[in-house]
Structure formats: structure tokens, C-alpha cells
């Protein structure tokens, strides 16, 4: 499933983004709303609840000034300039989240005496209530639209721009580049000296190992495709069945290892273990939306492949 920038913002950098952009402002706004109701019913314009109401209103307004300024400069302007909005669903989710903060800023301005100076206590309290209601309306619109899949309106593929300016969430196919470099080394077209250890396998086993290597590359390609489509369970199944510890028997790892140097054995074991770790992390992605641990595990898997190819070759 593709994510809106709103949902991606909350999913990334766990748990800090969720706390900063959702938990803290919502807790302050809810505190403001609850104390608002208490004051409206009791007409008590003093005491702890009244001062808590003013504190919550002032703090959440100032807080949203910071949030809006940060997201406008680091996300909204760059995304708009690059034309990377993920359909109108994405625009609605982000814009309503930011617009929802404006009524709370108005409350803070009122508490500082910049606006509504001629209103009495009840008049100001009514403005409070209206502003809180507007925040809740826009906040729920943002939440609902933010949870939608942008592909419903034709968005295709995962975008590389993130709400807080971090790097792309998509896996980078570096394995092909490394394999191309090794091909140059084999054919003599590269200038790098080939100092890899040549490992001698029986002819049938050598062909079997080469077939396994080609299957590894194809599996990684299929995994990347599945992740790009948001099919995280499929990516996990591919990794475990064709790369992970469950794949040892399929690839005849025990028989092959008898002819491998220790370093080659260790690199192969590391690849299988990291692939199984990736399968777990990418399954977690389906639940949390946080793809970073899965990408790190996939990177560790491909690094083990690269390390093996960089150190050894078949005779």
C-alpha cells in the first residue's frame, strides 16, 4: 500500500515523529477541549482548571506555529516545487493537518491579548470552543484522508520525497552495479586486478551454485518489486523461502559448503541469516508502515552477497 506524505511522516523516525506531530498537539488540544467544557458548565473563571485551559491554549498555539513553519519549509514547498504530491488525497491530508493548527494559533493570540480584546470572558470562551471544534474537524479530515491509499486516484509507485527531508524509502539496486564490475574483472575490460580466491567445485555442483546465484539475484529483484508495490508479506515470503534459513535445504547448502573456504561459508551464512531477519522486518512494515528496518536488513543481505563475490570466484 502506498502512503500519503501525512502517514509517512507519522510512520517514519518512530516513535519521535508520532509524538511530535500527533501525540503532543492532540493531548494539548484535548486538554483544551475538556477544560473548555468544564468552564462552560461551571462558569468558574479562576482556579486550576481555568489556568490549565489558558496554558493548554497558549502552548498548543505556539507549538503549531513551529510545526507549520517547519513543515512548510522542509516539506510543502519542496514537494510542490518538485511536483511530487501523491494525488489530491495527499494534498488534502497534508493541507487539512496544517489548516487545523490555525484555529489553535488564534486561541494563543487571544490569550496574549492580540485579538478579541473587546470580548468578555464568555465571549472569549465561545471563540475557544469554536476554534477547538474547527481543529477537530480539520484534524479528522487529515487523519481519514491520510490513511487512504493514493493509488485509489491513480498514484503509481512509491515517491522518494519524505515529509521530513530524509532519503528515499525505496531500496537501491546496488547489486547489479557490483555484478557488472565483477563481470569486467572476469572479461579483462576493467583495470582492477582480480585478487579473489578461486574455489574449485565438481562440475555438476558448480553449475548448481551458479543457478543458485542467478536465483538469488532474481529473488532480490522480485523482493524490490514487491516492496515498491507495498506487498510486504509477499516480499517476506520470497526472502524466507528463497534466500533465508529455510532456503538452505533448497540450495543444497550443506553439500556445497564442504568445498567452500571458511570465509565463503561465513559470507553465505550471513546472507541467509540476514535474509531471514529481513523477512521479519518487512512483515513488521506491513503493520507499522516503517520501512527503514526492512531496508537495512535487505542492505545487509546484499552486502553479504557482494562480500562473497568480492573475495571468491569459481574455477
PDB file of N, CA and C in Angstrom, residues 157-234:
ATOM      1  N   UNK A 157       3.551   3.766  -7.744  1.00  0.00           N
ATOM      2  CA  UNK A 157       4.923   3.720  -7.232  1.00  0.00           C
ATOM      3  C   UNK A 157       5.084   4.557  -5.999  1.00  0.00           C
ATOM      4  N   UNK A 158       6.134   4.224  -5.232  1.00  0.00           N
ATOM      5  CA  UNK A 158       6.437   4.950  -4.004  1.00  0.00           C
ATOM      6  C   UNK A 158       7.297   6.138  -4.340  1.00  0.00           C
ATOM      7  N   UNK A 159       6.937   7.312  -3.832  1.00  0.00           N
ATOM      8  CA  UNK A 159       7.677   8.538  -4.068  1.00  0.00           C
ATOM      9  C   UNK A 159       8.953   8.536  -3.249  1.00  0.00           C
ATOM     10  N   UNK A 160       9.950   9.270  -3.710  1.00  0.00           N
ATOM     11  CA  UNK A 160      11.219   9.309  -2.998  1.00  0.00           C
ATOM     12  C   UNK A 160      11.335  10.476  -2.054  1.00  0.00           C
ATOM     13  N   UNK A 161      10.333  11.383  -2.051  1.00  0.00           N
ATOM     14  CA  UNK A 161      10.420  12.541  -1.158  1.00  0.00           C
ATOM     15  C   UNK A 161       9.686  12.246   0.131  1.00  0.00           C
ATOM     16  N   UNK A 162      10.284  12.600   1.247  1.00  0.00           N
ATOM     17  CA  UNK A 162       9.677  12.354   2.530  1.00  0.00           C
ATOM     18  C   UNK A 162       9.367  13.654   3.235  1.00  0.00           C
ATOM     19  N   UNK A 163       8.423  13.580   4.173  1.00  0.00           N
ATOM     20  CA  UNK A 163       7.955  14.786   4.824  1.00  0.00           C
ATOM     21  C   UNK A 163       9.025  15.485   5.635  1.00  0.00           C
ATOM     22  N   UNK A 164      10.005  14.764   6.143  1.00  0.00           N
ATOM     23  CA  UNK A 164      10.999  15.414   6.983  1.00  0.00           C
ATOM     24  C   UNK A 164      12.377  15.414   6.344  1.00  0.00           C
ATOM     25  N   UNK A 165      12.410  15.294   5.016  1.00  0.00           N
ATOM     26  CA  UNK A 165      13.641  15.528   4.273  1.00  0.00           C
ATOM     27  C   UNK A 165      14.675  14.431   4.351  1.00  0.00           C
ATOM     28  N   UNK A 166      14.288  13.202   4.667  1.00  0.00           N
ATOM     29  CA  UNK A 166      15.267  12.136   4.719  1.00  0.00           C
ATOM     30  C   UNK A 166      15.394  11.493   3.347  1.00  0.00           C
ATOM     31  N   UNK A 167      16.221  10.465   3.231  1.00  0.00           N
ATOM     32  CA  UNK A 167      16.490   9.868   1.940  1.00  0.00           C
ATOM     33  C   UNK A 167      15.342   8.994   1.498  1.00  0.00           C
ATOM     34  N   UNK A 168      15.423   8.526   0.274  1.00  0.00           N
ATOM     35  CA  UNK A 168      14.381   7.709  -0.323  1.00  0.00           C
ATOM     36  C   UNK A 168      14.093   6.478   0.520  1.00  0.00           C
ATOM     37  N   UNK A 169      12.790   6.068   0.508  1.00  0.00           N
ATOM     38  CA  UNK A 169      12.415   4.873   1.250  1.00  0.00           C
ATOM     39  C   UNK A 169      12.517   3.626   0.382  1.00  0.00           C
ATOM     40  N   UNK A 170      12.852   3.788  -0.893  1.00  0.00           N
ATOM     41  CA  UNK A 170      12.901   2.644  -1.773  1.00  0.00           C
ATOM     42  C   UNK A 170      14.292   2.013  -1.774  1.00  0.00           C
ATOM     43  N   UNK A 171      14.372   0.670  -1.873  1.00  0.00           N
ATOM     44  CA  UNK A 171      15.663   0.010  -1.923  1.00  0.00           C
ATOM     45  C   UNK A 171      16.412   0.381  -3.189  1.00  0.00           C
ATOM     46  N   UNK A 172      17.727   0.569  -3.099  1.00  0.00           N
ATOM     47  CA  UNK A 172      18.538   0.942  -4.239  1.00  0.00           C
ATOM     48  C   UNK A 172      19.218  -0.300  -4.779  1.00  0.00           C
ATOM     49  N   UNK A 173      19.019  -0.620  -6.049  1.00  0.00           N
ATOM     50  CA  UNK A 173      19.564  -1.862  -6.609  1.00  0.00           C
ATOM     51  C   UNK A 173      21.049  -1.774  -6.885  1.00  0.00           C
ATOM     52  N   UNK A 174      21.850  -1.813  -5.820  1.00  0.00           N
ATOM     53  CA  UNK A 174      23.296  -1.688  -5.984  1.00  0.00           C
ATOM     54  C   UNK A 174      23.938  -2.990  -6.426  1.00  0.00           C
ATOM     55  N   UNK A 175      23.232  -4.110  -6.255  1.00  0.00           N
ATOM     56  CA  UNK A 175      23.832  -5.405  -6.565  1.00  0.00           C
ATOM     57  C   UNK A 175      24.186  -5.495  -8.042  1.00  0.00           C
ATOM     58  N   UNK A 176      23.314  -4.957  -8.922  1.00  0.00           N
ATOM     59  CA  UNK A 176      23.570  -5.042 -10.349  1.00  0.00           C
ATOM     60  C   UNK A 176      24.885  -4.348 -10.702  1.00  0.00           C
ATOM     61  N   UNK A 177      25.158  -3.203 -10.079  1.00  0.00           N
ATOM     62  CA  UNK A 177      26.384  -2.464 -10.361  1.00  0.00           C
ATOM     63  C   UNK A 177      27.610  -3.275  -9.947  1.00  0.00           C
ATOM     64  N   UNK A 178      27.534  -3.912  -8.765  1.00  0.00           N
ATOM     65  CA  UNK A 178      28.659  -4.716  -8.296  1.00  0.00           C
ATOM     66  C   UNK A 178      28.896  -5.916  -9.208  1.00  0.00           C
ATOM     67  N   UNK A 179      27.799  -6.528  -9.661  1.00  0.00           N
ATOM     68  CA  UNK A 179      27.949  -7.678 -10.539  1.00  0.00           C
ATOM     69  C   UNK A 179      28.539  -7.265 -11.878  1.00  0.00           C
ATOM     70  N   UNK A 180      28.152  -6.058 -12.364  1.00  0.00           N
ATOM     71  CA  UNK A 180      28.705  -5.569 -13.621  1.00  0.00           C
ATOM     72  C   UNK A 180      30.208  -5.348 -13.495  1.00  0.00           C
ATOM     73  N   UNK A 181      30.617  -4.797 -12.329  1.00  0.00           N
ATOM     74  CA  UNK A 181      32.050  -4.576 -12.105  1.00  0.00           C
ATOM     75  C   UNK A 181      32.805  -5.899 -12.088  1.00  0.00           C
ATOM     76  N   UNK A 182      32.218  -6.907 -11.463  1.00  0.00           N
ATOM     77  CA  UNK A 182      32.887  -8.208 -11.410  1.00  0.00           C
ATOM     78  C   UNK A 182      32.956  -8.843 -12.793  1.00  0.00           C
ATOM     79  N   UNK A 183      31.910  -8.563 -13.617  1.00  0.00           N
ATOM     80  CA  UNK A 183      31.935  -9.092 -14.972  1.00  0.00           C
ATOM     81  C   UNK A 183      33.114  -8.493 -15.746  1.00  0.00           C
ATOM     82  N   UNK A 184      33.367  -7.189 -15.559  1.00  0.00           N
ATOM     83  CA  UNK A 184      34.501  -6.543 -16.206  1.00  0.00           C
ATOM     84  C   UNK A 184      35.813  -7.180 -15.763  1.00  0.00           C
ATOM     85  N   UNK A 185      35.878  -7.546 -14.486  1.00  0.00           N
ATOM     86  CA  UNK A 185      37.089  -8.167 -13.975  1.00  0.00           C
ATOM     87  C   UNK A 185      37.316  -9.527 -14.629  1.00  0.00           C
ATOM     88  N   UNK A 186      36.209 -10.273 -14.842  1.00  0.00           N
ATOM     89  CA  UNK A 186      36.333 -11.588 -15.467  1.00  0.00           C
ATOM     90  C   UNK A 186      36.778 -11.481 -16.915  1.00  0.00           C
ATOM     91  N   UNK A 187      36.248 -10.481 -17.630  1.00  0.00           N
ATOM     92  CA  UNK A 187      36.490 -10.378 -19.061  1.00  0.00           C
ATOM     93  C   UNK A 187      37.725  -9.573 -19.409  1.00  0.00           C
ATOM     94  N   UNK A 188      38.362  -8.950 -18.405  1.00  0.00           N
ATOM     95  CA  UNK A 188      39.573  -8.200 -18.658  1.00  0.00           C
ATOM     96  C   UNK A 188      39.332  -6.787 -19.119  1.00  0.00           C
ATOM     97  N   UNK A 189      38.066  -6.314 -19.071  1.00  0.00           N
ATOM     98  CA  UNK A 189      37.750  -4.962 -19.514  1.00  0.00           C
ATOM     99  C   UNK A 189      37.954  -3.928 -18.417  1.00  0.00           C
ATOM    100  N   UNK A 190      38.199  -4.359 -17.214  1.00  0.00           N
ATOM    101  CA  UNK A 190      38.393  -3.418 -16.116  1.00  0.00           C
ATOM    102  C   UNK A 190      39.866  -3.299 -15.784  1.00  0.00           C
ATOM    103  N   UNK A 191      40.176  -2.255 -15.093  1.00  0.00           N
ATOM    104  CA  UNK A 191      41.577  -2.023 -14.736  1.00  0.00           C
ATOM    105  C   UNK A 191      41.903  -2.569 -13.359  1.00  0.00           C
ATOM    106  N   UNK A 192      40.876  -3.013 -12.611  1.00  0.00           N
ATOM    107  CA  UNK A 192      41.099  -3.520 -11.276  1.00  0.00           C
ATOM    108  C   UNK A 192      41.658  -4.936 -11.327  1.00  0.00           C
ATOM    109  N   UNK A 193      42.679  -5.186 -10.558  1.00  0.00           N
ATOM    110  CA  UNK A 193      43.285  -6.513 -10.529  1.00  0.00           C
ATOM    111  C   UNK A 193      42.402  -7.477  -9.766  1.00  0.00           C
ATOM    112  N   UNK A 194      42.189  -8.638 -10.313  1.00  0.00           N
ATOM    113  CA  UNK A 194      41.336  -9.647  -9.697  1.00  0.00           C
ATOM    114  C   UNK A 194      42.170 -10.504  -8.747  1.00  0.00           C
ATOM    115  N   UNK A 195      42.034 -10.225  -7.445  1.00  0.00           N
ATOM    116  CA  UNK A 195      42.793 -10.956  -6.434  1.00  0.00           C
ATOM    117  C   UNK A 195      41.919 -11.938  -5.655  1.00  0.00           C
ATOM    118  N   UNK A 196      40.765 -12.272  -6.221  1.00  0.00           N
ATOM    119  CA  UNK A 196      39.855 -13.159  -5.498  1.00  0.00           C
ATOM    120  C   UNK A 196      40.385 -14.592  -5.450  1.00  0.00           C
ATOM    121  N   UNK A 197      39.961 -15.299  -4.419  1.00  0.00           N
ATOM    122  CA  UNK A 197      40.369 -16.701  -4.255  1.00  0.00           C
ATOM    123  C   UNK A 197      39.527 -17.565  -5.186  1.00  0.00           C
ATOM    124  N   UNK A 198      40.182 -18.390  -5.980  1.00  0.00           N
ATOM    125  CA  UNK A 198      39.472 -19.297  -6.891  1.00  0.00           C
ATOM    126  C   UNK A 198      39.107 -20.577  -6.141  1.00  0.00           C
ATOM    127  N   UNK A 199      37.834 -20.932  -6.173  1.00  0.00           N
ATOM    128  CA  UNK A 199      37.328 -22.105  -5.457  1.00  0.00           C
ATOM    129  C   UNK A 199      36.920 -23.163  -6.480  1.00  0.00           C
ATOM    130  N   UNK A 200      37.428 -24.375  -6.269  1.00  0.00           N
ATOM    131  CA  UNK A 200      37.184 -25.470  -7.213  1.00  0.00           C
ATOM    132  C   UNK A 200      36.028 -26.338  -6.732  1.00  0.00           C
ATOM    133  N   UNK A 201      34.970 -26.437  -7.553  1.00  0.00           N
ATOM    134  CA  UNK A 201      33.822 -27.289  -7.254  1.00  0.00           C
ATOM    135  C   UNK A 201      33.726 -28.369  -8.339  1.00  0.00           C
ATOM    136  N   UNK A 202      33.191 -29.528  -8.000  1.00  0.00           N
ATOM    137  CA  UNK A 202      32.872 -30.506  -9.046  1.00  0.00           C
ATOM    138  C   UNK A 202      31.929 -29.883 -10.070  1.00  0.00           C
ATOM    139  N   UNK A 203      32.066 -30.289 -11.334  1.00  0.00           N
ATOM    140  CA  UNK A 203      31.318 -29.652 -12.418  1.00  0.00           C
ATOM    141  C   UNK A 203      29.811 -29.565 -12.158  1.00  0.00           C
ATOM    142  N   UNK A 204      29.120 -30.657 -11.768  1.00  0.00           N
ATOM    143  CA  UNK A 204      27.672 -30.549 -11.533  1.00  0.00           C
ATOM    144  C   UNK A 204      27.334 -29.566 -10.401  1.00  0.00           C
ATOM    145  N   UNK A 205      28.166 -29.566  -9.374  1.00  0.00           N
ATOM    146  CA  UNK A 205      27.921 -28.685  -8.237  1.00  0.00           C
ATOM    147  C   UNK A 205      28.179 -27.230  -8.613  1.00  0.00           C
ATOM    148  N   UNK A 206      29.192 -27.021  -9.457  1.00  0.00           N
ATOM    149  CA  UNK A 206      29.480 -25.657  -9.913  1.00  0.00           C
ATOM    150  C   UNK A 206      28.283 -25.082 -10.651  1.00  0.00           C
ATOM    151  N   UNK A 207      27.683 -25.877 -11.535  1.00  0.00           N
ATOM    152  CA  UNK A 207      26.511 -25.406 -12.275  1.00  0.00           C
ATOM    153  C   UNK A 207      25.343 -25.131 -11.327  1.00  0.00           C
ATOM    154  N   UNK A 208      25.225 -25.983 -10.291  1.00  0.00           N
ATOM    155  CA  UNK A 208      24.155 -25.803  -9.312  1.00  0.00           C
ATOM    156  C   UNK A 208      24.342 -24.490  -8.542  1.00  0.00           C
ATOM    157  N   UNK A 209      25.590 -24.189  -8.175  1.00  0.00           N
ATOM    158  CA  UNK A 209      25.867 -22.958  -7.436  1.00  0.00           C
ATOM    159  C   UNK A 209      25.581 -21.734  -8.299  1.00  0.00           C
ATOM    160  N   UNK A 210      25.985 -21.784  -9.566  1.00  0.00           N
ATOM    161  CA  UNK A 210      25.699 -20.663 -10.461  1.00  0.00           C
ATOM    162  C   UNK A 210      24.196 -20.451 -10.630  1.00  0.00           C
ATOM    163  N   UNK A 211      23.460 -21.552 -10.690  1.00  0.00           N
ATOM    164  CA  UNK A 211      21.998 -21.452 -10.779  1.00  0.00           C
ATOM    165  C   UNK A 211      21.435 -20.789  -9.514  1.00  0.00           C
ATOM    166  N   UNK A 212      21.988 -21.175  -8.350  1.00  0.00           N
ATOM    167  CA  UNK A 212      21.554 -20.561  -7.087  1.00  0.00           C
ATOM    168  C   UNK A 212      21.825 -19.061  -7.079  1.00  0.00           C
ATOM    169  N   UNK A 213      23.000 -18.672  -7.571  1.00  0.00           N
ATOM    170  CA  UNK A 213      23.345 -17.247  -7.591  1.00  0.00           C
ATOM    171  C   UNK A 213      22.387 -16.457  -8.471  1.00  0.00           C
ATOM    172  N   UNK A 214      22.060 -17.019  -9.624  1.00  0.00           N
ATOM    173  CA  UNK A 214      21.108 -16.339 -10.512  1.00  0.00           C
ATOM    174  C   UNK A 214      19.736 -16.240  -9.846  1.00  0.00           C
ATOM    175  N   UNK A 215      19.375 -17.291  -9.114  1.00  0.00           N
ATOM    176  CA  UNK A 215      18.094 -17.258  -8.405  1.00  0.00           C
ATOM    177  C   UNK A 215      18.107 -16.207  -7.301  1.00  0.00           C
ATOM    178  N   UNK A 216      19.263 -16.033  -6.627  1.00  0.00           N
ATOM    179  CA  UNK A 216      19.383 -15.011  -5.596  1.00  0.00           C
ATOM    180  C   UNK A 216      19.127 -13.619  -6.182  1.00  0.00           C
ATOM    181  N   UNK A 217      19.754 -13.347  -7.318  1.00  0.00           N
ATOM    182  CA  UNK A 217      19.571 -12.046  -7.967  1.00  0.00           C
ATOM    183  C   UNK A 217      18.122 -11.831  -8.384  1.00  0.00           C
ATOM    184  N   UNK A 218      17.528 -12.868  -8.960  1.00  0.00           N
ATOM    185  CA  UNK A 218      16.134 -12.751  -9.383  1.00  0.00           C
ATOM    186  C   UNK A 218      15.223 -12.526  -8.181  1.00  0.00           C
ATOM    187  N   UNK A 219      15.517 -13.219  -7.075  1.00  0.00           N
ATOM    188  CA  UNK A 219      14.696 -13.071  -5.867  1.00  0.00           C
ATOM    189  C   UNK A 219      14.792 -11.656  -5.314  1.00  0.00           C
ATOM    190  N   UNK A 220      16.001 -11.102  -5.270  1.00  0.00           N
ATOM    191  CA  UNK A 220      16.166  -9.734  -4.787  1.00  0.00           C
ATOM    192  C   UNK A 220      15.391  -8.760  -5.665  1.00  0.00           C
ATOM    193  N   UNK A 221      15.423  -8.988  -6.974  1.00  0.00           N
ATOM    194  CA  UNK A 221      14.658  -8.141  -7.891  1.00  0.00           C
ATOM    195  C   UNK A 221      13.164  -8.242  -7.613  1.00  0.00           C
ATOM    196  N   UNK A 222      12.673  -9.459  -7.403  1.00  0.00           N
ATOM    197  CA  UNK A 222      11.249  -9.656  -7.101  1.00  0.00           C
ATOM    198  C   UNK A 222      10.873  -9.034  -5.757  1.00  0.00           C
ATOM    199  N   UNK A 223      11.791  -9.112  -4.786  1.00  0.00           N
ATOM    200  CA  UNK A 223      11.546  -8.501  -3.477  1.00  0.00           C
ATOM    201  C   UNK A 223      11.409  -6.987  -3.610  1.00  0.00           C
ATOM    202  N   UNK A 224      12.315  -6.379  -4.370  1.00  0.00           N
ATOM    203  CA  UNK A 224      12.260  -4.935  -4.566  1.00  0.00           C
ATOM    204  C   UNK A 224      10.968  -4.527  -5.263  1.00  0.00           C
ATOM    205  N   UNK A 225      10.560  -5.332  -6.237  1.00  0.00           N
ATOM    206  CA  UNK A 225       9.302  -5.039  -6.932  1.00  0.00           C
ATOM    207  C   UNK A 225       8.115  -5.124  -5.975  1.00  0.00           C
ATOM    208  N   UNK A 226       8.104  -6.163  -5.134  1.00  0.00           N
ATOM    209  CA  UNK A 226       7.007  -6.332  -4.175  1.00  0.00           C
ATOM    210  C   UNK A 226       6.973  -5.186  -3.168  1.00  0.00           C
ATOM    211  N   UNK A 227       8.149  -4.759  -2.693  1.00  0.00           N
ATOM    212  CA  UNK A 227       8.201  -3.644  -1.749  1.00  0.00           C
ATOM    213  C   UNK A 227       7.726  -2.350  -2.394  1.00  0.00           C
ATOM    214  N   UNK A 228       8.097  -2.156  -3.657  1.00  0.00           N
ATOM    215  CA  UNK A 228       7.648  -0.966  -4.366  1.00  0.00           C
ATOM    216  C   UNK A 228       6.140  -0.908  -4.504  1.00  0.00           C
ATOM    217  N   UNK A 229       5.501  -2.082  -4.559  1.00  0.00           N
ATOM    218  CA  UNK A 229       4.046  -2.144  -4.665  1.00  0.00           C
ATOM    219  C   UNK A 229       3.366  -2.219  -3.300  1.00  0.00           C
ATOM    220  N   UNK A 230       4.170  -2.179  -2.228  1.00  0.00           N
ATOM    221  CA  UNK A 230       3.602  -2.275  -0.895  1.00  0.00           C
ATOM    222  C   UNK A 230       3.182  -3.680  -0.512  1.00  0.00           C
ATOM    223  N   UNK A 231       3.653  -4.707  -1.247  1.00  0.00           N
ATOM    224  CA  UNK A 231       3.292  -6.101  -0.965  1.00  0.00           C
ATOM    225  C   UNK A 231       4.333  -6.699  -0.015  1.00  0.00           C
ATOM    226  N   UNK A 232       4.290  -6.260   1.231  1.00  0.00           N
ATOM    227  CA  UNK A 232       5.343  -6.605   2.181  1.00  0.00           C
ATOM    228  C   UNK A 232       5.305  -8.080   2.591  1.00  0.00           C
ATOM    229  N   UNK A 233       4.120  -8.657   2.682  1.00  0.00           N
ATOM    230  CA  UNK A 233       4.028 -10.078   3.031  1.00  0.00           C
ATOM    231  C   UNK A 233       4.623 -10.939   1.918  1.00  0.00           C
ATOM    232  N   UNK A 234       4.397 -10.537   0.680  1.00  0.00           N
ATOM    233  CA  UNK A 234       4.975 -11.273  -0.451  1.00  0.00           C
ATOM    234  C   UNK A 234       6.497 -11.181  -0.428  1.00  0.00           C
TER     235      UNK A 234
END
